[in-house]
Coordinates of C-alpha atoms in Angstrom, one line a residue:
Chain A
M12 CA 11.3 -8.7 30.4
G13 CA 9.4 -6.6 29.2
E14 CA 8.1 -5.5 26.0
V15 CA 8.9 -3.1 23.3
L16 CA 6.4 -0.9 21.5
V17 CA 6.8 1.8 18.4
I18 CA 4.3 4.2 18.3
T19 CA 4.1 5.6 15.1
S20 CA 1.9 7.0 12.0
G21 CA 3.7 7.9 8.9
K22 CA 2.3 11.4 8.7
G23 CA 3.3 13.9 11.5
G24 CA 1.1 15.9 13.8
V25 CA -1.7 13.0 14.1
G26 CA -1.0 12.4 18.2
K27 CA 2.0 10.3 18.3
T28 CA 3.7 12.1 20.9
T29 CA 0.6 12.7 22.9
A30 CA -0.4 9.0 22.6
T31 CA 3.3 8.3 23.7
A32 CA 3.1 10.3 26.7
N33 CA -0.7 9.5 27.9
L34 CA -0.2 5.7 27.8
G35 CA 3.5 5.8 29.4
V36 CA 2.0 8.0 32.2
G37 CA -1.2 5.5 32.0
L38 CA 0.8 2.4 32.7
A39 CA 2.6 3.5 35.3
A40 CA 0.3 5.8 37.0
I41 CA -2.6 3.7 36.9
A42 CA -1.0 0.1 36.4
G43 CA 2.2 0.8 38.5
K44 CA 4.2 -0.6 35.9
K45 CA 8.0 0.6 35.2
V46 CA 7.7 2.5 31.7
A47 CA 10.1 3.7 30.0
M48 CA 9.7 6.5 26.9
V49 CA 12.1 6.8 24.1
D50 CA 12.0 9.8 22.1
T51 CA 13.5 8.9 18.9
D52 CA 12.5 12.5 16.8
I53 CA 16.3 13.4 17.1
G54 CA 16.4 17.1 16.1
L55 CA 12.9 17.8 16.7
R56 CA 12.6 16.7 20.1
N57 CA 8.8 17.0 22.0
L58 CA 8.1 14.4 23.9
D59 CA 10.0 16.2 27.0
V60 CA 8.3 19.4 26.3
V61 CA 4.9 17.2 26.4
M62 CA 5.7 15.6 29.3
G63 CA 7.2 18.8 31.3
L64 CA 10.6 17.2 31.9
E65 CA 12.7 19.4 29.4
N66 CA 14.5 21.4 31.7
R67 CA 16.1 18.0 33.4
I68 CA 17.6 17.1 30.1
V69 CA 21.7 16.3 30.5
Y70 CA 22.3 13.7 28.2
D71 CA 20.2 12.2 25.6
L72 CA 19.8 9.7 23.3
V73 CA 22.9 10.6 21.1
D74 CA 25.1 10.4 23.9
V75 CA 23.4 6.8 25.0
A76 CA 24.3 5.7 21.2
E77 CA 27.8 7.3 21.1
G78 CA 28.8 5.9 24.6
R79 CA 29.4 9.1 26.2
C80 CA 27.4 8.1 28.8
R81 CA 25.6 5.0 30.5
L82 CA 22.1 4.3 29.7
R83 CA 21.2 4.9 33.6
Q84 CA 22.6 8.4 33.3
A85 CA 20.4 9.6 30.5
L86 CA 17.5 8.6 31.6
I87 CA 14.8 11.2 33.2
K88 CA 12.7 9.9 36.0
D89 CA 9.9 11.4 36.2
K90 CA 8.9 12.5 39.9
R91 CA 5.0 12.7 39.4
H92 CA 4.8 9.1 38.4
E93 CA 6.7 6.6 40.1
G94 CA 8.2 4.0 37.6
L95 CA 8.3 6.6 34.5
S96 CA 11.5 7.5 32.9
L97 CA 11.9 9.0 29.5
L98 CA 15.4 8.7 27.6
P99 CA 14.9 12.2 25.5
A100 CA 16.3 12.8 21.8
A101 CA 19.1 15.1 21.0
Q102 CA 17.7 18.7 19.4
T103 CA 21.3 19.5 17.8
R104 CA 21.8 16.2 16.2
D105 CA 20.3 14.9 13.2
K106 CA 18.2 11.2 12.5
N107 CA 21.3 10.1 11.1
A108 CA 23.0 10.1 14.1
V109 CA 21.8 6.9 15.5
N110 CA 21.8 3.7 13.6
P111 CA 19.2 0.5 13.8
E112 CA 21.7 -1.7 15.6
Q113 CA 22.5 0.7 18.0
M114 CA 18.9 1.1 18.5
K115 CA 17.9 -2.6 19.1
K116 CA 21.3 -2.7 21.5
I117 CA 19.2 0.4 23.7
C118 CA 16.0 -1.6 23.4
G119 CA 17.3 -4.8 24.5
D120 CA 18.8 -2.8 27.1
L121 CA 16.0 -0.7 28.7
K122 CA 13.4 -4.2 28.2
R123 CA 15.3 -5.7 30.8
E124 CA 14.6 -2.9 33.7
F125 CA 11.1 -1.8 32.4
D126 CA 7.9 -3.9 31.9
F127 CA 6.7 -1.1 28.9
V128 CA 9.4 0.4 26.6
L129 CA 7.0 2.6 24.4
I130 CA 9.4 4.6 21.7
D131 CA 8.0 7.5 19.8
C132 CA 8.2 7.5 16.5
P133 CA 9.1 10.5 14.4
A134 CA 6.7 11.6 11.1
G135 CA 8.4 10.1 7.6
I136 CA 9.3 6.5 6.3
E137 CA 13.2 7.3 6.2
Q138 CA 15.9 7.0 9.1
G139 CA 14.4 8.5 12.2
F140 CA 11.7 5.4 11.4
R141 CA 14.0 2.9 10.6
N142 CA 15.7 3.8 13.5
A143 CA 12.0 4.0 15.6
V144 CA 10.8 0.5 14.7
A145 CA 14.4 -1.5 14.6
G146 CA 13.9 -2.8 18.6
A147 CA 10.1 -2.7 18.6
E148 CA 8.5 -6.0 19.3
K149 CA 4.8 -4.4 18.7
A150 CA 4.0 -1.3 17.3
V151 CA 0.7 0.8 18.1
V152 CA -0.5 3.0 14.9
V153 CA -1.9 6.6 15.1
T154 CA -3.9 7.8 12.7
T155 CA -7.0 10.5 12.1
P156 CA -9.9 10.0 9.9
E157 CA -8.4 11.9 7.3
V158 CA -7.8 10.1 4.3
S159 CA -4.2 11.4 4.1
A160 CA -3.6 10.0 7.5
V161 CA -5.0 6.6 6.6
R162 CA -2.9 6.5 3.6
D163 CA -0.1 7.3 5.6
A164 CA -0.8 4.8 8.0
D165 CA -1.3 2.4 5.6
R166 CA 2.4 3.0 4.1
I167 CA 4.1 2.4 7.5
I168 CA 2.1 -0.8 8.4
G169 CA 3.2 -2.1 4.9
L170 CA 6.9 -1.4 5.8
M171 CA 6.4 -2.3 9.6
E172 CA 5.5 -6.1 7.9
A173 CA 8.1 -6.5 5.3
E174 CA 10.3 -5.7 8.2
E175 CA 8.5 -8.7 10.4
L176 CA 6.7 -6.5 12.5
T177 CA 3.6 -7.8 12.5
D178 CA 1.9 -7.3 16.1
I179 CA 0.3 -4.0 14.8
R180 CA -2.7 -2.2 16.8
L181 CA -4.9 0.9 15.6
I182 CA -5.2 4.2 17.5
I183 CA -7.4 6.4 15.9
N184 CA -7.4 9.9 17.1
R185 CA -9.5 13.1 17.0
M186 CA -12.3 11.5 16.2
R187 CA -15.7 13.9 16.4
P188 CA -18.7 11.6 16.7
Q189 CA -21.2 14.3 15.5
M190 CA -19.3 14.7 11.9
V191 CA -19.5 11.1 11.4
K192 CA -23.5 11.3 12.1
R193 CA -23.7 13.3 9.9
G194 CA -21.2 11.6 6.8
D195 CA -18.3 14.1 7.1
M196 CA -15.9 11.9 8.5
M197 CA -14.6 8.4 7.9
D198 CA -16.1 6.8 10.6
M199 CA -14.0 3.6 12.7
N200 CA -15.2 0.6 10.4
D201 CA -14.4 2.9 7.1
I202 CA -10.7 3.3 8.4
Q203 CA -10.4 -0.2 9.5
E204 CA -11.6 -1.7 6.1
I205 CA -8.5 -0.2 4.7
L206 CA -5.8 -0.8 7.2
S207 CA -7.4 -4.2 8.3
V208 CA -5.4 -4.1 11.8
P209 CA -7.3 -4.4 15.6
I210 CA -8.5 -1.4 16.6
L211 CA -6.8 -0.7 20.3
G212 CA -9.2 2.3 20.6
V213 CA -10.6 5.4 19.6
V214 CA -9.8 8.7 20.8
P215 CA -12.2 11.8 20.5
E216 CA -11.3 15.3 20.0
D217 CA -11.1 17.2 23.1
E218 CA -9.5 21.0 23.8
V219 CA -8.2 19.1 27.4
I220 CA -5.7 17.2 25.2
V221 CA -4.6 20.5 23.9
V222 CA -4.4 22.0 27.3
S223 CA -3.3 19.3 29.0
T224 CA -0.2 18.8 26.3
N225 CA 0.7 22.6 26.7
R226 CA 0.5 22.1 30.5
G227 CA 3.3 19.0 30.5
E228 CA 0.9 17.0 32.3
P229 CA -0.7 14.1 30.0
A230 CA -4.6 14.0 30.9
V231 CA -4.9 10.2 31.3
T232 CA -4.5 10.2 35.2
G233 CA -6.9 13.3 35.9
S234 CA -9.3 14.6 33.5
R235 CA -13.0 12.8 33.6
T236 CA -13.6 13.9 29.4
H237 CA -14.2 11.3 27.1
A238 CA -10.3 11.4 25.7
A239 CA -8.8 11.0 28.7
Q240 CA -11.4 7.9 29.7
A241 CA -10.2 6.2 25.9
Y242 CA -6.5 7.1 26.8
R243 CA -7.5 4.9 30.3
N244 CA -9.5 2.2 28.2
I245 CA -6.2 2.2 25.7
T246 CA -4.0 1.6 28.8
R247 CA -6.2 -1.4 30.5
R248 CA -6.0 -3.0 26.5
L249 CA -2.1 -2.5 26.1
L250 CA -2.3 -4.7 29.8
G251 CA -4.2 -7.2 28.3
E252 CA -7.7 -6.7 29.7
D253 CA -10.7 -7.0 27.4
V254 CA -12.2 -3.7 27.4
P255 CA -15.4 -3.6 24.9
L256 CA -15.4 -1.1 22.1
M257 CA -18.2 0.5 20.9
P258 CA -18.9 -0.1 17.4
L259 CA -19.8 3.2 15.6
E260 CA -23.2 2.9 13.6
P261 CA -23.3 5.6 11.0
D262 CA -27.4 5.4 11.5
G263 CA -27.0 5.1 15.3
K264 CA -27.3 7.8 18.3
I265 CA -23.1 7.9 18.0
L266 CA -23.5 10.6 20.5
H267 CA -24.9 8.5 23.0
R268 CA -23.3 5.0 22.4
M269 CA -20.0 6.5 22.8
R270 CA -20.5 8.3 26.1
R271 CA -22.0 4.7 27.7
W272 CA -19.0 3.3 25.8
L273 CA -16.6 5.8 27.3
G274 CA -18.5 5.2 30.7
I275 CA -19.1 8.6 30.9
G276 CA -23.1 8.6 30.1
G277 CA -25.8 6.9 31.5
R278 CA -25.3 4.5 34.6
Q279 CA -21.8 4.3 34.4
T280 CA -21.4 7.6 35.6
G281 CA -22.2 6.8 39.1
Chain B
M4 CA -10.7 5.0 -53.9
K5 CA -9.5 6.4 -51.0
W6 CA -5.7 5.0 -50.3
R7 CA -5.7 3.3 -46.6
D8 CA -2.4 2.6 -44.5
L9 CA -2.3 -0.7 -44.3
A10 CA 0.4 -0.6 -41.9
V11 CA 0.7 1.4 -39.1
I12 CA 3.6 1.6 -36.4
R13 CA 3.3 3.2 -33.0
S14 CA 5.5 3.2 -30.5
S15 CA 4.4 2.3 -26.9
R16 CA 5.8 2.1 -23.7
D17 CA 7.8 -1.1 -23.6
G18 CA 8.6 -0.8 -27.4
F19 CA 6.3 -0.7 -30.9
L20 CA 3.0 -1.8 -31.6
V21 CA 2.7 -2.6 -35.5
L22 CA -1.1 -2.5 -36.3
L23 CA -2.0 -4.2 -39.5
D24 CA -5.1 -3.7 -41.6
D25 CA -7.4 -6.6 -41.4
E26 CA -8.9 -6.5 -44.5
G27 CA -6.5 -6.3 -47.4
E28 CA -4.8 -8.7 -49.0
F29 CA -2.1 -10.0 -46.1
G30 CA 0.4 -10.1 -48.9
A31 CA -0.1 -6.0 -49.9
V32 CA 0.0 -5.5 -45.8
L33 CA 3.0 -7.4 -45.3
G34 CA 4.6 -5.6 -48.5
Q35 CA 3.5 -1.7 -47.2
L36 CA 5.0 -3.2 -43.7
R37 CA 8.5 -4.2 -45.1
Q38 CA 8.3 -0.8 -47.2
K39 CA 7.9 1.2 -43.9
L40 CA 10.3 -0.5 -42.2
Q41 CA 12.7 -0.2 -45.0
S42 CA 12.0 3.5 -45.1
A43 CA 13.0 3.9 -41.3
S44 CA 16.3 2.2 -42.5
G45 CA 17.3 0.4 -39.4
F46 CA 15.9 2.3 -36.8
F47 CA 13.4 -0.6 -35.4
G48 CA 16.4 -2.9 -35.8
G49 CA 16.9 -4.5 -32.4
A50 CA 13.7 -3.3 -31.2
E51 CA 11.0 -5.6 -30.1
V52 CA 7.7 -5.1 -31.3
T53 CA 3.7 -6.5 -30.8
V54 CA 2.2 -6.8 -34.0
D55 CA -1.6 -6.3 -33.7
V56 CA -3.4 -8.0 -36.6
G57 CA -7.0 -6.9 -36.1
R58 CA -9.8 -9.4 -37.0
R59 CA -7.6 -11.5 -39.4
E60 CA -6.7 -14.7 -38.0
L61 CA -3.1 -15.5 -39.2
N62 CA -2.5 -19.0 -40.9
A63 CA 0.6 -20.7 -39.8
G64 CA 2.1 -19.5 -43.7
E65 CA 1.6 -16.1 -42.8
S66 CA 2.5 -15.8 -39.3
A67 CA 6.0 -17.7 -40.6
Q68 CA 5.8 -14.9 -43.2
L69 CA 5.5 -12.1 -40.3
A70 CA 8.3 -13.7 -38.5
S71 CA 10.8 -13.7 -40.8
L72 CA 10.5 -10.3 -42.4
L73 CA 10.5 -9.0 -39.2
R74 CA 13.8 -11.0 -37.7
E75 CA 15.2 -12.4 -41.0
E76 CA 15.1 -8.7 -42.9
H77 CA 15.5 -6.3 -40.2
G78 CA 16.5 -7.8 -37.2
I79 CA 13.3 -7.0 -34.8
A80 CA 12.0 -9.1 -32.2
L81 CA 8.6 -10.0 -32.5
H82 CA 6.9 -10.1 -28.8
E83 CA 3.6 -11.0 -29.7
V84 CA 0.6 -10.9 -32.2
M85 CA -2.5 -10.3 -31.2
S86 CA -5.4 -11.1 -33.1
G87 CA -9.0 -11.5 -33.3
S88 CA -11.9 -9.4 -33.3
P89 CA -12.3 -6.7 -30.1
E90 CA -15.2 -9.2 -28.9
H91 CA -13.6 -12.2 -29.4
R92 CA -10.4 -11.0 -27.9
R93 CA -11.3 -10.8 -24.1
A94 CA -13.0 -14.2 -24.4
R95 CA -10.1 -15.9 -26.2
S96 CA -7.1 -14.4 -24.7
E97 CA -5.7 -17.5 -24.5
D98 CA -5.5 -17.5 -28.4
V99 CA -2.7 -14.9 -28.1
V100 CA 0.1 -16.3 -29.8
P101 CA 3.4 -15.7 -28.3
F102 CA 6.3 -15.5 -30.4
H103 CA 8.0 -19.0 -29.5
N104 CA 4.7 -20.8 -30.0
L105 CA 4.6 -19.5 -34.0
P106 CA 5.8 -21.9 -36.4
G107 CA 9.5 -21.1 -37.7
G108 CA 10.1 -19.4 -34.4
G109 CA 12.3 -22.6 -33.2
E110 CA 10.2 -23.9 -30.9
G111 CA 7.0 -26.2 -30.4
G112 CA 4.8 -26.5 -27.0
D113 CA 2.5 -24.4 -26.2
V114 CA 3.9 -21.9 -23.5
A115 CA 0.7 -19.5 -22.5
R116 CA -0.5 -22.4 -20.6
G117 CA 2.7 -22.8 -18.6
D118 CA 5.1 -25.3 -19.8
P119 CA 7.8 -25.0 -17.8
R120 CA 11.4 -25.4 -20.3
P121 CA 14.4 -24.8 -18.8
A122 CA 16.2 -21.5 -19.7
A123 CA 18.5 -23.5 -21.8
S124 CA 16.4 -24.8 -24.3
V125 CA 16.3 -20.7 -24.9
T126 CA 17.5 -19.6 -28.8
P127 CA 20.4 -17.4 -28.3
E128 CA 18.4 -14.8 -30.2
R129 CA 15.1 -14.4 -28.3
P130 CA 15.8 -14.8 -24.5
R131 CA 12.7 -16.5 -22.9
Q132 CA 12.7 -13.5 -19.9
R133 CA 9.3 -12.9 -21.1
E134 CA 8.0 -16.1 -19.8
E135 CA 4.5 -15.8 -19.0
R136 CA 3.9 -17.1 -15.6
T137 CA 1.1 -16.0 -13.2
L138 CA 2.2 -14.8 -10.1
F139 CA 0.0 -15.0 -7.3
I140 CA 0.1 -12.9 -4.2
N141 CA -1.1 -13.9 -1.4
R142 CA -1.2 -10.8 1.0
T143 CA -2.6 -7.6 0.9
L144 CA -1.0 -4.6 -1.1
R145 CA -0.7 -1.6 0.7
S146 CA 0.4 2.1 -0.2
G147 CA 3.5 2.5 -1.5
Q148 CA 3.7 -1.1 -2.4
R149 CA 4.3 -2.0 -6.1
I150 CA 4.3 -5.2 -7.6
H151 CA 5.9 -5.3 -11.6
H152 CA 5.3 -9.0 -13.6
E153 CA 5.8 -10.2 -17.3
G154 CA 2.3 -12.3 -17.2
S155 CA -0.7 -12.1 -15.0
V156 CA -0.8 -11.5 -11.4
V157 CA -3.5 -12.9 -9.0
I158 CA -3.8 -11.2 -5.6
L159 CA -5.6 -13.1 -2.9
G160 CA -5.9 -9.8 -0.6
D161 CA -7.0 -6.2 -1.0
V162 CA -4.9 -3.6 -2.8
N163 CA -5.2 0.1 -1.5
P164 CA -5.3 3.1 -2.2
G165 CA -1.4 4.4 -3.3
A166 CA -0.5 0.7 -4.2
E167 CA 0.1 -0.3 -7.7
V168 CA 0.2 -3.4 -9.5
V169 CA 2.2 -3.5 -13.4
A170 CA 1.3 -6.7 -15.6
G171 CA 1.8 -7.9 -18.8
G172 CA -1.3 -10.0 -18.4
D173 CA -4.2 -9.9 -16.8
I174 CA -4.7 -8.5 -13.0
I175 CA -7.4 -10.6 -10.9
V176 CA -7.9 -9.2 -7.4
M177 CA -9.9 -11.7 -5.1
G178 CA -10.5 -8.9 -2.4
A179 CA -11.2 -4.8 -2.8
F180 CA -9.0 -3.3 -5.5
R181 CA -8.3 0.6 -4.8
G182 CA -5.3 1.4 -6.1
V183 CA -3.9 1.9 -9.7
A184 CA -3.7 -0.9 -12.1
H185 CA -1.5 -1.3 -15.4
A186 CA -2.8 -4.4 -17.3
G187 CA -1.2 -5.4 -20.7
A188 CA 1.3 -2.9 -19.8
R189 CA 3.4 -4.3 -23.2
G190 CA 0.5 -3.2 -25.2
R191 CA -2.1 -6.1 -25.2
A192 CA -5.4 -3.9 -24.9
H193 CA -7.2 -6.9 -24.3
A194 CA -5.9 -7.5 -21.1
V195 CA -8.4 -7.1 -18.1
I196 CA -8.3 -5.8 -14.4
A197 CA -10.9 -7.9 -12.4
A198 CA -11.6 -7.6 -8.5
T199 CA -14.1 -8.7 -6.0
S200 CA -14.9 -5.0 -5.6
L201 CA -13.3 -2.4 -7.9
A202 CA -13.2 1.0 -6.5
P203 CA -9.7 1.9 -8.0
T204 CA -8.0 5.2 -8.1
Q205 CA -6.6 4.4 -11.5
L206 CA -7.2 1.9 -14.5
R207 CA -4.4 1.4 -17.3
I208 CA -4.7 -1.1 -19.7
A209 CA -1.8 -1.5 -22.6
G210 CA -2.0 2.6 -23.5
Y211 CA -5.6 3.3 -22.5
I212 CA -6.1 5.1 -18.9
G213 CA -9.4 5.1 -17.2
R214 CA -10.0 7.1 -13.3
A215 CA -12.4 7.1 -10.7
P216 CA -15.1 9.8 -11.4
D217 CA -14.7 13.0 -9.5
E218 CA -18.2 12.4 -7.7
G219 CA -20.5 9.9 -7.0
A220 CA -18.7 7.1 -7.6
Q221 CA -20.3 4.4 -5.6
V222 CA -18.5 1.1 -4.9
R223 CA -20.5 -1.9 -6.0
L224 CA -20.4 -4.8 -3.9
R225 CA -20.2 -7.3 -6.6
P226 CA -17.3 -8.6 -8.9
E227 CA -16.2 -6.0 -11.8
M228 CA -14.0 -6.3 -14.4
A229 CA -12.3 -3.5 -16.8
L230 CA -11.3 -3.9 -20.2
V231 CA -11.0 -1.7 -23.2
R232 CA -14.0 -1.4 -25.6
E233 CA -14.0 1.3 -28.6
G234 CA -10.8 2.9 -27.4
M235 CA -12.4 3.2 -23.2
V236 CA -11.9 1.5 -20.3
V237 CA -14.9 0.3 -19.0
I238 CA -16.0 -1.8 -16.3
E239 CA -18.6 -4.4 -16.1
P240 CA -19.9 -7.0 -14.3
C241 CA -18.1 -10.5 -13.6
P242 CA -19.4 -12.8 -16.8
G243 CA -20.1 -15.4 -14.1
R244 CA -23.4 -15.3 -12.4
P245 CA -23.2 -15.4 -8.5
L246 CA -25.2 -18.2 -6.6
G247 CA -28.7 -18.4 -5.9

């Protein structure tokens, strides 16, 4: 039996889909796991685009929920990464086309076949969110170091706790160490003080993420950048490995620490 | 001599607040209240009021007179009587007399100290829905979560920005308070809001509202409490001293 993780944030545009894509590729390509990614953003689907699989969609999540096809027919195998599949969202319907009971059933079926089921949740707290969390056992909350994103993350953590989904970890995305150093950006401790959930990883802001997202090839495998390394570390933590997380101290040499921690500075480069 | 208003009736969020002058002779004060209620000709019938008697301490007979004027003559439910000087109110919040403790209110017993009684003993015209028990919450309140309770609220955890606590009595937070609090929501201006670390978005006590300053709000790492002084919400260190 695999585990079902929902990747969620409350606020839009913080990097849920990018995180889902990178973790999916990371788990499949680096760890050799069987991974299913499910796009629950019905009507605004993106995960297929970020994965470069848009042109292969025949059936989608709504077709599966409504019984127009079998689950296996709708899953798109990513040929570049052995073991990685995508269940795309429908683009011509809306969030109400699927209900939480159907999602529970689909997640239950998927976890019998796959080691990891990654649910890409839509922004917001309405039906789409309820569908996405319905079948999940664990949650990964993505936030950015902005008060609005942290506020929304807090809100959805509260909603998930109320649904007894309490295994929640946090990815802080688009961290800019220079800004933190100048005191212009919330640091990891500020965010954790409010959200008080364990940190799964901190991903620095990096152009390579934008470029790879546009190309449809998640950065986690190829790139030597900080951000790609951060996703590799997160992948290993999801597998239960204890990969140390260097705390960012406002008065310390953050960039240096960050480099070392990400494994691309000092001795660890070689 | 300047004519003074001995009895003032104000509407508040949850009913009416009657302010009685605390210097004049009590009979005269009641007389003016009676006049005002009569001239309102039944407008307040069925309403619920809180009476603030200022610094005056009502004796049993005066309490009974007040209760009888409101209830028997005008059909007004007396929610509570507030008394004592502003300085005393905070320290003596236990002295607030809920209606059902007043002589003539039909019941004895110290309800304010939490003497649970079966609902069957409730007098029909004054159901004891306002049982002022303290609500304990053993978790952090996150954005979007709201607690509403008629009595006091104690939270063992944080209250995050975007969360809201509304209490008829006091609000005590054993953790960081960053949200919105409304203590004394039914008009009890002597209610307090205390937290291990107080960095609120907004604090309301009865009808008074205070908000965090726009600039330079520094979070102090000591327990603090908010209360109303001279018509303003002010924040002070908690009265207890730390060890060492």
